[in-house]
PDB file of C-alpha atoms in Angstrom:
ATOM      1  CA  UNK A  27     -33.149  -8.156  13.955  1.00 60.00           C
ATOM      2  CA  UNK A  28     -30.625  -9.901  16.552  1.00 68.00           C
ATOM      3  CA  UNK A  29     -30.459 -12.358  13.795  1.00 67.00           C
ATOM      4  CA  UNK A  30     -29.271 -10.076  11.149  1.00 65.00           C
ATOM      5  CA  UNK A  31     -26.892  -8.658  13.408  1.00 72.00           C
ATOM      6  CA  UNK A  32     -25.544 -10.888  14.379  1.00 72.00           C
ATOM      7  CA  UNK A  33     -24.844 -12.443  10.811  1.00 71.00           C
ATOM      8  CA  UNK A  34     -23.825  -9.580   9.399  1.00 71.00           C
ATOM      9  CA  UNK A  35     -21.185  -9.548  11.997  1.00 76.00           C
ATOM     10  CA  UNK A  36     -20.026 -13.041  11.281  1.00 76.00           C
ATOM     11  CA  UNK A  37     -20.165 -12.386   8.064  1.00 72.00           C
ATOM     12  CA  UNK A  38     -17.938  -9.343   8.171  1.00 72.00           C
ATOM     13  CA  UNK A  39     -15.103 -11.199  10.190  1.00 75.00           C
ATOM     14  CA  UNK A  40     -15.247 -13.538   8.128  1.00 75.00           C
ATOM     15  CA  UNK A  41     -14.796 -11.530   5.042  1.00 73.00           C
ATOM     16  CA  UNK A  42     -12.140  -9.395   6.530  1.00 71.00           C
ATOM     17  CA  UNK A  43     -10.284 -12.976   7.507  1.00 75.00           C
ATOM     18  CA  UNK A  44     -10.620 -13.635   3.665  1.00 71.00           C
ATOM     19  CA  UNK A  45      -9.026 -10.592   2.519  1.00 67.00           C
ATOM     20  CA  UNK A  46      -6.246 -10.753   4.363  1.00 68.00           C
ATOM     21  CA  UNK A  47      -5.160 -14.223   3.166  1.00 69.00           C
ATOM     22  CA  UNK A  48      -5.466 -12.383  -0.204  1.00 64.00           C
ATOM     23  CA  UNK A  49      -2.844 -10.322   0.630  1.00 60.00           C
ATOM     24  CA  UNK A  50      -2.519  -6.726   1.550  1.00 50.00           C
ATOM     25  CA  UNK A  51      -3.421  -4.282  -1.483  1.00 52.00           C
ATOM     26  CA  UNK A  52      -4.659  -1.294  -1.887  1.00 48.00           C
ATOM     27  CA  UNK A  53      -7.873  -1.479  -4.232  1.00 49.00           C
ATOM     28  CA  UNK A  54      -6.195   0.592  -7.369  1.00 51.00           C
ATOM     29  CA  UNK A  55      -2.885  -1.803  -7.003  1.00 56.00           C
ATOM     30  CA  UNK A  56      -5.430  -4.784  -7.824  1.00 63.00           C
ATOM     31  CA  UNK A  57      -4.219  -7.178 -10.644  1.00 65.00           C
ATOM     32  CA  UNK A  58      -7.532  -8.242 -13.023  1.00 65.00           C
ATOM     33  CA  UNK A  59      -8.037 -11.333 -11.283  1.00 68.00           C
ATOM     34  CA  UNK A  60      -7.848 -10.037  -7.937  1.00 71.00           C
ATOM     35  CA  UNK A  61     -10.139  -7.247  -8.775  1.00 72.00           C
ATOM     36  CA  UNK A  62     -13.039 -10.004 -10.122  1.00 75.00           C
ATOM     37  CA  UNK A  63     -12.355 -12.240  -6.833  1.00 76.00           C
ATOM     38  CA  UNK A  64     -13.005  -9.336  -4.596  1.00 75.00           C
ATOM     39  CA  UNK A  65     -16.441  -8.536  -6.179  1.00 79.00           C
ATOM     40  CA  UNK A  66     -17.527 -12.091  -6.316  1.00 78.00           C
ATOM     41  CA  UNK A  67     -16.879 -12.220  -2.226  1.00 78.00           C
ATOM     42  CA  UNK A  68     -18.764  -9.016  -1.921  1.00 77.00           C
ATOM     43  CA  UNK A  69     -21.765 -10.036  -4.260  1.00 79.00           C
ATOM     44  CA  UNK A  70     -21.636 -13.753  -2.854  1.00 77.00           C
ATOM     45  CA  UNK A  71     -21.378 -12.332   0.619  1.00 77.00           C
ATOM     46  CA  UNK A  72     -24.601 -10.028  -0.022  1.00 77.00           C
ATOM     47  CA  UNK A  73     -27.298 -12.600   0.188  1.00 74.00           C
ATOM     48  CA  UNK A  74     -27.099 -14.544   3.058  1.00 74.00           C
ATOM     49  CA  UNK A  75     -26.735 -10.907   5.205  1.00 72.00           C
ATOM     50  CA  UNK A  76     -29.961  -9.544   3.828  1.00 70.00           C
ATOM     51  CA  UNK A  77     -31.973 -12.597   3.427  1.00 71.00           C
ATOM     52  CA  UNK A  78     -31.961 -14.392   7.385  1.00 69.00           C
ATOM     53  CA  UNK A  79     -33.536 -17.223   5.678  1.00 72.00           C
ATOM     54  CA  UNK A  80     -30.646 -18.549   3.558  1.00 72.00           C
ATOM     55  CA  UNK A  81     -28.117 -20.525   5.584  1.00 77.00           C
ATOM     56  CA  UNK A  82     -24.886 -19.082   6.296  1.00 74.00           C
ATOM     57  CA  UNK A  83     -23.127 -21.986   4.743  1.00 77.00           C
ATOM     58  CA  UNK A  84     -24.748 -21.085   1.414  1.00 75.00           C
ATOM     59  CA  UNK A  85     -22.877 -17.898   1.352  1.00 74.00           C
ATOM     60  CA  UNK A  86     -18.931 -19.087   3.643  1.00 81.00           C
ATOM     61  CA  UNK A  87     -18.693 -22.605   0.869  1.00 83.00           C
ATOM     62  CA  UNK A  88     -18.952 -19.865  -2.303  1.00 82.00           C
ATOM     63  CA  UNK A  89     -16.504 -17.657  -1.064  1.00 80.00           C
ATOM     64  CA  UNK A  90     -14.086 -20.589   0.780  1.00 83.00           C
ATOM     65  CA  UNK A  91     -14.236 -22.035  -3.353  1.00 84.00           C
ATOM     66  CA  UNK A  92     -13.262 -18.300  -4.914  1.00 80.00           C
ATOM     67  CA  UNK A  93     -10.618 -18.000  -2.122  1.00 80.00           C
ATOM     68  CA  UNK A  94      -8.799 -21.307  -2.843  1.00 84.00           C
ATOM     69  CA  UNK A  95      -9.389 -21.322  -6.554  1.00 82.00           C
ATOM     70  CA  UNK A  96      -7.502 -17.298  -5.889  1.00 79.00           C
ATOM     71  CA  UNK A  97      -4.863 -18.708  -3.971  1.00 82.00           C
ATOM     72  CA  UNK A  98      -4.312 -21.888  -6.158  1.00 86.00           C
ATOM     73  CA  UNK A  99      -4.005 -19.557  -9.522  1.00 81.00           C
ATOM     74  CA  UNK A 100      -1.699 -17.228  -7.476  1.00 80.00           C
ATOM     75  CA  UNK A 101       1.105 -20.336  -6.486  1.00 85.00           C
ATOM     76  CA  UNK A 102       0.715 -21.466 -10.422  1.00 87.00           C
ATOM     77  CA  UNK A 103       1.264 -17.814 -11.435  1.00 81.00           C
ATOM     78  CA  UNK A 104       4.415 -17.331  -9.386  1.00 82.00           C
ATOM     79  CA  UNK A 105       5.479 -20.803 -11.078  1.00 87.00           C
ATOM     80  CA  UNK A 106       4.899 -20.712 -14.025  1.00 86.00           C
ATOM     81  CA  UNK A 107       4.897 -17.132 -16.909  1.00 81.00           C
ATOM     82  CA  UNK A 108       2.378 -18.173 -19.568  1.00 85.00           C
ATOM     83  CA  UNK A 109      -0.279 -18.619 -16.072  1.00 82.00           C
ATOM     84  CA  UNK A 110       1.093 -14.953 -14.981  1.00 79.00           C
ATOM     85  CA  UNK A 111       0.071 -13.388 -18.449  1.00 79.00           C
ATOM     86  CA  UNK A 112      -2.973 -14.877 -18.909  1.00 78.00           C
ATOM     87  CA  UNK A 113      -4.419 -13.715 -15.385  1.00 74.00           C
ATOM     88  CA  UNK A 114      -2.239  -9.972 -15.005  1.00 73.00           C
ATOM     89  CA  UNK A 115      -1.378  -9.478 -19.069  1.00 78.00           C
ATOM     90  CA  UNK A 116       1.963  -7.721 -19.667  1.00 86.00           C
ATOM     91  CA  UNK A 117       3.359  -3.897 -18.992  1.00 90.00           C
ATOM     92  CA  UNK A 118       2.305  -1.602 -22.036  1.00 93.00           C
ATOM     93  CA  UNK A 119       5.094   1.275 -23.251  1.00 95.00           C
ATOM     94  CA  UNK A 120       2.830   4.185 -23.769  1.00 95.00           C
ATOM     95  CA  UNK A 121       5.666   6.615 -24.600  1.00 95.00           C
ATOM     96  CA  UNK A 122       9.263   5.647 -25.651  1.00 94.00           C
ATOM     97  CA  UNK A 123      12.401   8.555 -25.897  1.00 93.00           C
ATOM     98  CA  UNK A 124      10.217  11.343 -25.403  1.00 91.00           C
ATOM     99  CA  UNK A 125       7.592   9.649 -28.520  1.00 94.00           C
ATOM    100  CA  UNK A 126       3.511   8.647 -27.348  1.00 93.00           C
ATOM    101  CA  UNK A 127       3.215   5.519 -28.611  1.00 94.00           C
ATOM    102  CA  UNK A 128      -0.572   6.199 -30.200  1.00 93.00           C
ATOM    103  CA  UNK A 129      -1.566   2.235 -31.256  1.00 94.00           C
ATOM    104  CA  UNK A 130      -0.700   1.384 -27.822  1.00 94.00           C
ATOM    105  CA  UNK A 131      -2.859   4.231 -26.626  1.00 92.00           C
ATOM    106  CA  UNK A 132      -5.406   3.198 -28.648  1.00 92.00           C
ATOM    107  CA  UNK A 133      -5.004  -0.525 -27.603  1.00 91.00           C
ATOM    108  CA  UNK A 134      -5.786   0.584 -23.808  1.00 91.00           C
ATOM    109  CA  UNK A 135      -7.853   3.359 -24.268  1.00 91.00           C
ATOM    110  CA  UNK A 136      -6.048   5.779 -22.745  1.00 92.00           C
ATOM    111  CA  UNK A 137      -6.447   9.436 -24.154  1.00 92.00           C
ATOM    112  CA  UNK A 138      -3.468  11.938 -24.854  1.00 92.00           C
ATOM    113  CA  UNK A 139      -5.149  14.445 -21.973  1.00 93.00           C
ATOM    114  CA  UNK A 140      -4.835  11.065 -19.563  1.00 93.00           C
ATOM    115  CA  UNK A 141      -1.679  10.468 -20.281  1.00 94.00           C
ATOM    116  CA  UNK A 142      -0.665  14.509 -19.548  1.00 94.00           C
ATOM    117  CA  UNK A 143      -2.516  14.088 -16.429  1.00 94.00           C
ATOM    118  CA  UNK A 144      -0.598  11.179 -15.240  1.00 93.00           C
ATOM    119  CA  UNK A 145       2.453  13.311 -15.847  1.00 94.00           C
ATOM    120  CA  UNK A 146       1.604  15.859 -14.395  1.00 94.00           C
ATOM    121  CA  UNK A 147       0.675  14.033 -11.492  1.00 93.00           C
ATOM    122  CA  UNK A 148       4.396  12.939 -11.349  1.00 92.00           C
ATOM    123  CA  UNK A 149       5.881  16.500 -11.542  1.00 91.00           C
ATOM    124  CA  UNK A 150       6.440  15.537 -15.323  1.00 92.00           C
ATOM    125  CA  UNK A 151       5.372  18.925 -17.450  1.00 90.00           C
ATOM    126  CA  UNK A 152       8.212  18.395 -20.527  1.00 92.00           C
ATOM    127  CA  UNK A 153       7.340  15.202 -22.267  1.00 92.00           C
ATOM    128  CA  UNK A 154      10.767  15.415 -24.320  1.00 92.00           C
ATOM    129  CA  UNK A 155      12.287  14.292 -20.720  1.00 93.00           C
ATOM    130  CA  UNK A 156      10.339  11.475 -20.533  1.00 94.00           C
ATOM    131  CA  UNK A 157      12.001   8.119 -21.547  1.00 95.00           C
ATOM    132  CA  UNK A 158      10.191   5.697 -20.977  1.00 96.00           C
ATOM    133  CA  UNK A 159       6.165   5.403 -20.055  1.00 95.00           C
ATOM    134  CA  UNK A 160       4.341   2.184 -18.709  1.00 95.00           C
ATOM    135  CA  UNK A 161       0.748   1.457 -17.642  1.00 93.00           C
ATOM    136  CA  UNK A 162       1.844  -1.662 -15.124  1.00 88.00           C
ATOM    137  CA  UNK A 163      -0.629  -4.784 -14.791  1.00 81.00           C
ATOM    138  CA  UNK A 164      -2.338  -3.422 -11.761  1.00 75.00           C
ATOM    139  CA  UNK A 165      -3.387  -0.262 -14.477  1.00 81.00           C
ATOM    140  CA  UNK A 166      -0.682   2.100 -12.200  1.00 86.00           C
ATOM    141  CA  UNK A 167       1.700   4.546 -15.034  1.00 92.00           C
ATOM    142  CA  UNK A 168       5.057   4.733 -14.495  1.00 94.00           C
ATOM    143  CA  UNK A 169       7.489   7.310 -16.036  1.00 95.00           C
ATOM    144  CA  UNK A 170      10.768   6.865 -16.332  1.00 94.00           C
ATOM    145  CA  UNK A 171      12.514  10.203 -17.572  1.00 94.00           C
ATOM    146  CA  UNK A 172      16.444  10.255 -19.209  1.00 93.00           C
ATOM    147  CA  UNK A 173      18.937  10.361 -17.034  1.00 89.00           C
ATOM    148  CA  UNK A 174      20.027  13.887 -17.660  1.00 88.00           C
ATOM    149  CA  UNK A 175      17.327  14.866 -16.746  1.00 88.00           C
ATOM    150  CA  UNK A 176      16.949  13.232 -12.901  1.00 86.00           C
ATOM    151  CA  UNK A 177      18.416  15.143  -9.999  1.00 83.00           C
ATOM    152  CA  UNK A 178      21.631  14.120  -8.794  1.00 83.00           C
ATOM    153  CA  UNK A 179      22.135  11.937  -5.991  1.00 82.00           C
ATOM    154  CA  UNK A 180      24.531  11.734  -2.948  1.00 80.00           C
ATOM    155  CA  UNK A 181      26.192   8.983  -4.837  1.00 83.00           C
ATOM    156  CA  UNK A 182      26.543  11.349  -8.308  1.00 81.00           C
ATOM    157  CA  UNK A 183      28.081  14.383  -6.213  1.00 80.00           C
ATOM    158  CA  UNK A 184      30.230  12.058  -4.262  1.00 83.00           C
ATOM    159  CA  UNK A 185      28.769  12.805  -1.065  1.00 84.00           C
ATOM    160  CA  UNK A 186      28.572  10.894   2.337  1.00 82.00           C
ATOM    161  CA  UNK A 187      25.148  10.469   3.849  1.00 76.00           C
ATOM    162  CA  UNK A 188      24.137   8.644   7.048  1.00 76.00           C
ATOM    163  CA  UNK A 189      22.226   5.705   6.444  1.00 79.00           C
ATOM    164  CA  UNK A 190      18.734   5.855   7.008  1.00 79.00           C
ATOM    165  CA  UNK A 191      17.156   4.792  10.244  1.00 85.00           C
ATOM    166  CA  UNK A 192      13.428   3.448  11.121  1.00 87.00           C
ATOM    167  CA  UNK A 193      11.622   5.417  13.912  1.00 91.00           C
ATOM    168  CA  UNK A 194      10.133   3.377  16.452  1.00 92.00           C
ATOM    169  CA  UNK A 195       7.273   4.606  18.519  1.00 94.00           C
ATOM    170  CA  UNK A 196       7.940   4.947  22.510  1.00 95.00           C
ATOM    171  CA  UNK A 197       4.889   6.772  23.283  1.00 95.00           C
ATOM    172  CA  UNK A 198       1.563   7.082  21.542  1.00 93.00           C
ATOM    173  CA  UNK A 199      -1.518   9.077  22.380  1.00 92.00           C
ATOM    174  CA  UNK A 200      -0.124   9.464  26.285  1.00 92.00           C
ATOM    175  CA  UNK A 201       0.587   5.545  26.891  1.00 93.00           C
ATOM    176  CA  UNK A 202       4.336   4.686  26.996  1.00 94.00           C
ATOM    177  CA  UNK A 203       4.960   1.369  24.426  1.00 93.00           C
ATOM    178  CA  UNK A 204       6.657  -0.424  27.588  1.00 92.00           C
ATOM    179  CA  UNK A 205       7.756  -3.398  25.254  1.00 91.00           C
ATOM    180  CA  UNK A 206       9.382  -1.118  22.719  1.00 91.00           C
ATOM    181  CA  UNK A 207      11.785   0.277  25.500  1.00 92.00           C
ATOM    182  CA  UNK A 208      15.505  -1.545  25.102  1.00 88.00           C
ATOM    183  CA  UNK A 209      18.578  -0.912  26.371  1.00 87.00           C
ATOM    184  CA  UNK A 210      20.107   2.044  25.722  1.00 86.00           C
ATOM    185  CA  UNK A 211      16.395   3.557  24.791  1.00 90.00           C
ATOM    186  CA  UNK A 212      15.324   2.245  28.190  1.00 92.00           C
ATOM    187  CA  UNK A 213      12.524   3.766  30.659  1.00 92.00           C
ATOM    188  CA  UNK A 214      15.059   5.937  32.643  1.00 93.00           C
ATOM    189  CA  UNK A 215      16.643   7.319  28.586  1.00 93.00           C
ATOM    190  CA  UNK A 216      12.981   8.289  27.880  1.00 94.00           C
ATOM    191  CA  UNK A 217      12.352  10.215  31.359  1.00 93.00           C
ATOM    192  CA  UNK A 218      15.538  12.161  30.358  1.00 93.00           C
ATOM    193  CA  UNK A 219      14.696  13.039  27.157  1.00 94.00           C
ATOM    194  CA  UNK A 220      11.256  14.259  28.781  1.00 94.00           C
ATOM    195  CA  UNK A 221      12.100  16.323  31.043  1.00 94.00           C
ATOM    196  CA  UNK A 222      15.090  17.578  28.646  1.00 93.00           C
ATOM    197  CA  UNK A 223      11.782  18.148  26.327  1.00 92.00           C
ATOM    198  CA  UNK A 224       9.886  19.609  29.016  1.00 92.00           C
ATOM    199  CA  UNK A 225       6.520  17.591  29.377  1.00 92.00           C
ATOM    200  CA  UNK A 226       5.332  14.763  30.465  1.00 92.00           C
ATOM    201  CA  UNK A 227       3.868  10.899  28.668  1.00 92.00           C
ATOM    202  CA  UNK A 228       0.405  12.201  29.095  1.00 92.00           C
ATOM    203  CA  UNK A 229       1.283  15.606  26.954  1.00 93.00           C
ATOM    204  CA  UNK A 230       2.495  13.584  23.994  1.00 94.00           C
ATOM    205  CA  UNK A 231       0.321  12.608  21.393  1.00 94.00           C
ATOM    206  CA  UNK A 232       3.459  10.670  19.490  1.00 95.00           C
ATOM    207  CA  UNK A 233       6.863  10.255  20.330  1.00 95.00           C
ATOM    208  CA  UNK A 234       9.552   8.536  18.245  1.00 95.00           C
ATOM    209  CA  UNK A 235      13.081   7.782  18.061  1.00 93.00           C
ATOM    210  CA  UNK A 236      15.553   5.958  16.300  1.00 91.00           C
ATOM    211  CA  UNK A 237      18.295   3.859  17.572  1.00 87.00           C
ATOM    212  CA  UNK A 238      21.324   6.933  16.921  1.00 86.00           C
ATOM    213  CA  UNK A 239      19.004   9.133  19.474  1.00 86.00           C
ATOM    214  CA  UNK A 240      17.173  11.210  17.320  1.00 91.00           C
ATOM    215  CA  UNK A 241      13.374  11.784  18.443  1.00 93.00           C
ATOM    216  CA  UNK A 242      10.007  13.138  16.236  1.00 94.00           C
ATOM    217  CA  UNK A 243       8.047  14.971  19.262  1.00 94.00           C
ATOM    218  CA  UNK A 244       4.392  16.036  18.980  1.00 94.00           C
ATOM    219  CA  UNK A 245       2.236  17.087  21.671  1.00 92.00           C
ATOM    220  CA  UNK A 246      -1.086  17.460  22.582  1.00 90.00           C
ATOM    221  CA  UNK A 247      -3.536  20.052  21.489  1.00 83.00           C
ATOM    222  CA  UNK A 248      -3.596  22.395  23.914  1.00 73.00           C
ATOM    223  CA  UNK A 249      -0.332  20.729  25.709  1.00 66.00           C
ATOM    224  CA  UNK A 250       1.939  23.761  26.524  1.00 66.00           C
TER     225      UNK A 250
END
């Protein structure tokens, strides 16, 4: 049983080391090739951490080959189109000016009530706002709706807004991020804003701030 463990283990690193090389995706944003390459690890991964008698090297040179043949087709699809099409395909326009395109519906067998649902999903209840619909290569539906119809932006009302700013985390789950503290954010900044706040680093669950001063605060359960 130490055995299997300790395979399994092995195994697992080794499979998490090969999905990261992949690159990061979430499982739904998968392209068709990526999707087949991930169950191929999985399934060639599978037999060497049940059966203790088949050597580990009979399951690592299988999955080392889909990896680099992965990795390979990915540098000739970024290269060259015709490679890109054949192993991802092309975007499909579902619905054009407010119009379902039904043959292309057909052609990815994707029902009417789907296509609603992906709408709605989007806030999109009037399909006469819709201009354009795609289903993407990773089999994600975007919806592009007319212009009139889009909310204004800052830009369209003339409008000055700040630009936006990334928070950075000072202190998470009690423990102060010590490397994350620069000048003018420095230790003796965050004491201030502490005790301006009123508790202590081992009250805060998360604490945040961007670089103009402005700070996300949330304490403890039970923290007063």
């Amino acid at each position: 049983m130490f055995i299997s463990f300790v395979r399994a283990v092995i195994l697992y690193l080794f499979l998490v080391a090969t999905i990261r090389l992949m690159g990061k995706r979430q499982l739904g944003e998968l392209e068709p090739s990526e999707f087949v390459v991930a169950i191929l690890i999985a399934d060639l991964a599978s037999v060497p951490m049940q059966d203790a008698g088949t050597p580990l090297l009979s399951g690592v040179i299988p999955i080392l080959t889909v990896l680099a043949l992965e990795l390979i087709l990915s540098v000739l699809a970024m290269r060259f189109r015709l490679v890109r099409q054949v192993l991802s395909g092309n975007p499909i326009l579902l619905m054009r000016n407010g119009q379902i395109l039904a043959k292309n519906l057909a052609r990815t067998r994707i029902t009417v009530d789907e296509l609603v649902q992906h709408l709605r999903e989007k806030q999109i209840v009037d399909l006469s706002s819709v201009q354009y619909v795609i289903l993407e290569v990773d089999g994600q539906i975007s919806a592009i709706v007319h212009p009139k119809y889009q909310p204004p932006t800052a830009m369209d009302a003339h409008i000055e807004v700040d630009a936006a700013e990334l928070p950075v985390t000072l202190i998470s789950d009690g423990k102060i991020m010590e490397d994350r503290l620069k000048p003018p954010q420095d230790r003796a900044w965050l004491e201030r804003e502490l005790k301006r706040l009123g508790c202590g680093p081992d009250e805060v669950f998360l604490l945040t701030a961007t670089q103009s001063g402005k700070i996300y605060l949330s304490k403890k359960e039970g923290a007063r």
